[in-house]
Amino acid sequence: MQKMKWNTEAIVLLGVLISIEVVLSRFFSISAWNIKIGFSFLPVVVAALLLGPLQAGIVAALGDLIGALLFPVGAYFPGFTLTAFLTGIVFGLFLHKSQSMTRVIEAVAVNQLVLSLLLNTLWISVMYHSPFSALMVVRIVQCAILIPIQIIMIRLMSKALNHDWKKAIV
């Protein structure tokens, strides 16, 4: 496995992707206390495709942390930052080397069904002292909406990215 070079270009790319994640998450998402639909996964996926799992996790976690500090929507809860980091790791593990339809579906399924539906629902339940099963019903709708959107967008993005640029960074 090839290690990423922590060169200026890669660090700048991480900063840009983190900034885009914050903007998409905080200003271009539909959010309520228990549901969030948006495109903030896109910069995380770009990091996963071009840089790998760790860097995608960093983009997601720092994007969540910076967004929560600069533009709070409610009380900060570190569980969501952990889930964001794991989301980036999963996208990177599944998509960094290959973006076949099967790998895209697997990445989205793990992220949406395990991390978003189960883990984030647990965090919401803990934060707001709400029944887990009642939250789950509403959050299933979020996953049903996001799964096809993420699959389509990731496939389009992986085809659109210039993989020669990837070789320059990795």
PDB file of N, CA and C in Angstrom, residues 34-36 80 83 87 107-125 131-147 150:
ATOM      1  N   ASN A  34     -33.328  15.842  14.137  1.00  0.00           N
ATOM      2  CA  ASN A  34     -33.135  14.398  14.016  1.00  0.00           C
ATOM      3  C   ASN A  34     -32.928  13.910  12.579  1.00  0.00           C
ATOM      4  N   ILE A  35     -32.794  14.823  11.628  1.00  0.00           N
ATOM      5  CA  ILE A  35     -32.652  14.415  10.231  1.00  0.00           C
ATOM      6  C   ILE A  35     -31.812  15.464   9.491  1.00  0.00           C
ATOM      7  N   LYS A  36     -31.010  14.990   8.537  1.00  0.00           N
ATOM      8  CA  LYS A  36     -30.193  15.908   7.745  1.00  0.00           C
ATOM      9  C   LYS A  36     -30.009  15.316   6.351  1.00  0.00           C
ATOM     10  N   PHE A  80     -20.952  12.615  16.923  1.00  0.00           N
ATOM     11  CA  PHE A  80     -21.168  12.917  15.509  1.00  0.00           C
ATOM     12  C   PHE A  80     -19.849  13.106  14.759  1.00  0.00           C
ATOM     13  N   THR A  83     -18.569   9.651  14.134  1.00  0.00           N
ATOM     14  CA  THR A  83     -19.286   9.065  13.005  1.00  0.00           C
ATOM     15  C   THR A  83     -18.811   9.664  11.689  1.00  0.00           C
ATOM     16  N   THR A  87     -17.179   7.651   8.653  1.00  0.00           N
ATOM     17  CA  THR A  87     -17.766   7.762   7.320  1.00  0.00           C
ATOM     18  C   THR A  87     -16.677   7.962   6.273  1.00  0.00           C
ATOM     19  N   ALA A 107     -20.141   0.821  -0.010  1.00  0.00           N
ATOM     20  CA  ALA A 107     -19.727   1.983   0.785  1.00  0.00           C
ATOM     21  C   ALA A 107     -20.931   2.771   1.278  1.00  0.00           C
ATOM     22  N   VAL A 108     -21.863   3.024   0.387  1.00  0.00           N
ATOM     23  CA  VAL A 108     -23.059   3.790   0.757  1.00  0.00           C
ATOM     24  C   VAL A 108     -23.902   2.993   1.757  1.00  0.00           C
ATOM     25  N   ALA A 109     -24.031   1.697   1.546  1.00  0.00           N
ATOM     26  CA  ALA A 109     -24.832   0.871   2.460  1.00  0.00           C
ATOM     27  C   ALA A 109     -24.245   0.873   3.865  1.00  0.00           C
ATOM     28  N   VAL A 110     -22.943   0.673   3.989  1.00  0.00           N
ATOM     29  CA  VAL A 110     -22.321   0.685   5.320  1.00  0.00           C
ATOM     30  C   VAL A 110     -22.498   2.051   5.973  1.00  0.00           C
ATOM     31  N   ASN A 111     -22.234   3.111   5.208  1.00  0.00           N
ATOM     32  CA  ASN A 111     -22.354   4.453   5.779  1.00  0.00           C
ATOM     33  C   ASN A 111     -23.780   4.798   6.165  1.00  0.00           C
ATOM     34  N   GLN A 112     -24.723   4.510   5.309  1.00  0.00           N
ATOM     35  CA  GLN A 112     -26.104   4.904   5.587  1.00  0.00           C
ATOM     36  C   GLN A 112     -26.783   3.984   6.601  1.00  0.00           C
ATOM     37  N   LEU A 113     -26.600   2.678   6.454  1.00  0.00           N
ATOM     38  CA  LEU A 113     -27.339   1.744   7.309  1.00  0.00           C
ATOM     39  C   LEU A 113     -26.683   1.506   8.658  1.00  0.00           C
ATOM     40  N   VAL A 114     -25.357   1.529   8.701  1.00  0.00           N
ATOM     41  CA  VAL A 114     -24.676   1.280   9.977  1.00  0.00           C
ATOM     42  C   VAL A 114     -24.341   2.601  10.680  1.00  0.00           C
ATOM     43  N   LEU A 115     -23.617   3.477   9.983  1.00  0.00           N
ATOM     44  CA  LEU A 115     -23.142   4.693  10.654  1.00  0.00           C
ATOM     45  C   LEU A 115     -24.251   5.734  10.823  1.00  0.00           C
ATOM     46  N   SER A 116     -24.986   6.025   9.769  1.00  0.00           N
ATOM     47  CA  SER A 116     -26.021   7.053   9.878  1.00  0.00           C
ATOM     48  C   SER A 116     -27.251   6.538  10.620  1.00  0.00           C
ATOM     49  N   LEU A 117     -27.804   5.448  10.121  1.00  0.00           N
ATOM     50  CA  LEU A 117     -29.061   4.963  10.694  1.00  0.00           C
ATOM     51  C   LEU A 117     -28.881   4.454  12.124  1.00  0.00           C
ATOM     52  N   LEU A 118     -27.874   3.640  12.378  1.00  0.00           N
ATOM     53  CA  LEU A 118     -27.720   3.071  13.721  1.00  0.00           C
ATOM     54  C   LEU A 118     -26.935   3.983  14.660  1.00  0.00           C
ATOM     55  N   LEU A 119     -25.710   4.354  14.260  1.00  0.00           N
ATOM     56  CA  LEU A 119     -24.850   5.095  15.181  1.00  0.00           C
ATOM     57  C   LEU A 119     -25.341   6.522  15.416  1.00  0.00           C
ATOM     58  N   ASN A 120     -25.653   7.253  14.350  1.00  0.00           N
ATOM     59  CA  ASN A 120     -26.138   8.627  14.558  1.00  0.00           C
ATOM     60  C   ASN A 120     -27.495   8.653  15.257  1.00  0.00           C
ATOM     61  N   THR A 121     -28.328   7.660  14.997  1.00  0.00           N
ATOM     62  CA  THR A 121     -29.607   7.585  15.711  1.00  0.00           C
ATOM     63  C   THR A 121     -29.359   7.352  17.195  1.00  0.00           C
ATOM     64  N   LEU A 122     -28.369   6.538  17.513  1.00  0.00           N
ATOM     65  CA  LEU A 122     -27.992   6.334  18.915  1.00  0.00           C
ATOM     66  C   LEU A 122     -27.543   7.654  19.541  1.00  0.00           C
ATOM     67  N   TRP A 123     -26.702   8.415  18.833  1.00  0.00           N
ATOM     68  CA  TRP A 123     -26.226   9.701  19.382  1.00  0.00           C
ATOM     69  C   TRP A 123     -27.402  10.658  19.615  1.00  0.00           C
ATOM     70  N   ILE A 124     -28.325  10.711  18.674  1.00  0.00           N
ATOM     71  CA  ILE A 124     -29.487  11.590  18.826  1.00  0.00           C
ATOM     72  C   ILE A 124     -30.338  11.145  20.017  1.00  0.00           C
ATOM     73  N   SER A 125     -30.509   9.849  20.135  1.00  0.00           N
ATOM     74  CA  SER A 125     -31.278   9.296  21.255  1.00  0.00           C
ATOM     75  C   SER A 125     -30.635   9.656  22.592  1.00  0.00           C
ATOM     76  N   PRO A 131     -36.649   8.041  22.471  1.00  0.00           N
ATOM     77  CA  PRO A 131     -36.617   6.598  22.242  1.00  0.00           C
ATOM     78  C   PRO A 131     -35.952   6.264  20.899  1.00  0.00           C
ATOM     79  N   PHE A 132     -34.995   5.363  20.955  1.00  0.00           N
ATOM     80  CA  PHE A 132     -34.230   4.968  19.780  1.00  0.00           C
ATOM     81  C   PHE A 132     -35.145   4.480  18.653  1.00  0.00           C
ATOM     82  N   SER A 133     -36.090   3.601  18.972  1.00  0.00           N
ATOM     83  CA  SER A 133     -36.950   3.010  17.931  1.00  0.00           C
ATOM     84  C   SER A 133     -37.850   4.046  17.265  1.00  0.00           C
ATOM     85  N   ALA A 134     -38.316   5.032  18.020  1.00  0.00           N
ATOM     86  CA  ALA A 134     -39.151   6.081  17.424  1.00  0.00           C
ATOM     87  C   ALA A 134     -38.326   6.951  16.478  1.00  0.00           C
ATOM     88  N   LEU A 135     -37.097   7.259  16.856  1.00  0.00           N
ATOM     89  CA  LEU A 135     -36.209   8.027  15.980  1.00  0.00           C
ATOM     90  C   LEU A 135     -35.880   7.246  14.711  1.00  0.00           C
ATOM     91  N   MET A 136     -35.725   5.954  14.877  1.00  0.00           N
ATOM     92  CA  MET A 136     -35.338   5.095  13.759  1.00  0.00           C
ATOM     93  C   MET A 136     -36.341   5.191  12.610  1.00  0.00           C
ATOM     94  N   VAL A 137     -37.610   5.280  12.915  1.00  0.00           N
ATOM     95  CA  VAL A 137     -38.644   5.349  11.885  1.00  0.00           C
ATOM     96  C   VAL A 137     -38.438   6.572  10.988  1.00  0.00           C
ATOM     97  N   VAL A 138     -38.204   7.725  11.606  1.00  0.00           N
ATOM     98  CA  VAL A 138     -38.005   8.955  10.839  1.00  0.00           C
ATOM     99  C   VAL A 138     -36.691   8.901  10.066  1.00  0.00           C
ATOM    100  N   ARG A 139     -35.666   8.350  10.687  1.00  0.00           N
ATOM    101  CA  ARG A 139     -34.348   8.334  10.063  1.00  0.00           C
ATOM    102  C   ARG A 139     -34.252   7.315   8.926  1.00  0.00           C
ATOM    103  N   ILE A 140     -35.135   6.339   8.895  1.00  0.00           N
ATOM    104  CA  ILE A 140     -35.187   5.413   7.758  1.00  0.00           C
ATOM    105  C   ILE A 140     -35.553   6.183   6.494  1.00  0.00           C
ATOM    106  N   VAL A 141     -36.420   7.157   6.619  1.00  0.00           N
ATOM    107  CA  VAL A 141     -36.803   7.994   5.472  1.00  0.00           C
ATOM    108  C   VAL A 141     -35.579   8.737   4.945  1.00  0.00           C
ATOM    109  N   GLN A 142     -34.784   9.305   5.852  1.00  0.00           N
ATOM    110  CA  GLN A 142     -33.561   9.991   5.443  1.00  0.00           C
ATOM    111  C   GLN A 142     -32.652   9.051   4.657  1.00  0.00           C
ATOM    112  N   CYS A 143     -32.448   7.848   5.157  1.00  0.00           N
ATOM    113  CA  CYS A 143     -31.589   6.879   4.468  1.00  0.00           C
ATOM    114  C   CYS A 143     -32.172   6.483   3.119  1.00  0.00           C
ATOM    115  N   ALA A 144     -33.470   6.314   3.060  1.00  0.00           N
ATOM    116  CA  ALA A 144     -34.115   5.943   1.791  1.00  0.00           C
ATOM    117  C   ALA A 144     -33.923   7.027   0.733  1.00  0.00           C
ATOM    118  N   ILE A 145     -33.875   8.261   1.162  1.00  0.00           N
ATOM    119  CA  ILE A 145     -33.638   9.370   0.230  1.00  0.00           C
ATOM    120  C   ILE A 145     -32.168   9.447  -0.155  1.00  0.00           C
ATOM    121  N   LEU A 146     -31.283   9.321   0.826  1.00  0.00           N
ATOM    122  CA  LEU A 146     -29.858   9.533   0.579  1.00  0.00           C
ATOM    123  C   LEU A 146     -29.154   8.380  -0.135  1.00  0.00           C
ATOM    124  N   ILE A 147     -29.590   7.161   0.054  1.00  0.00           N
ATOM    125  CA  ILE A 147     -28.904   6.023  -0.570  1.00  0.00           C
ATOM    126  C   ILE A 147     -28.846   6.164  -2.092  1.00  0.00           C
ATOM    127  N   GLN A 150     -26.632   9.269  -3.081  1.00  0.00           N
ATOM    128  CA  GLN A 150     -25.197   9.057  -2.902  1.00  0.00           C
ATOM    129  C   GLN A 150     -24.631   8.106  -3.947  1.00  0.00           C
TER     130      GLN A 150
END
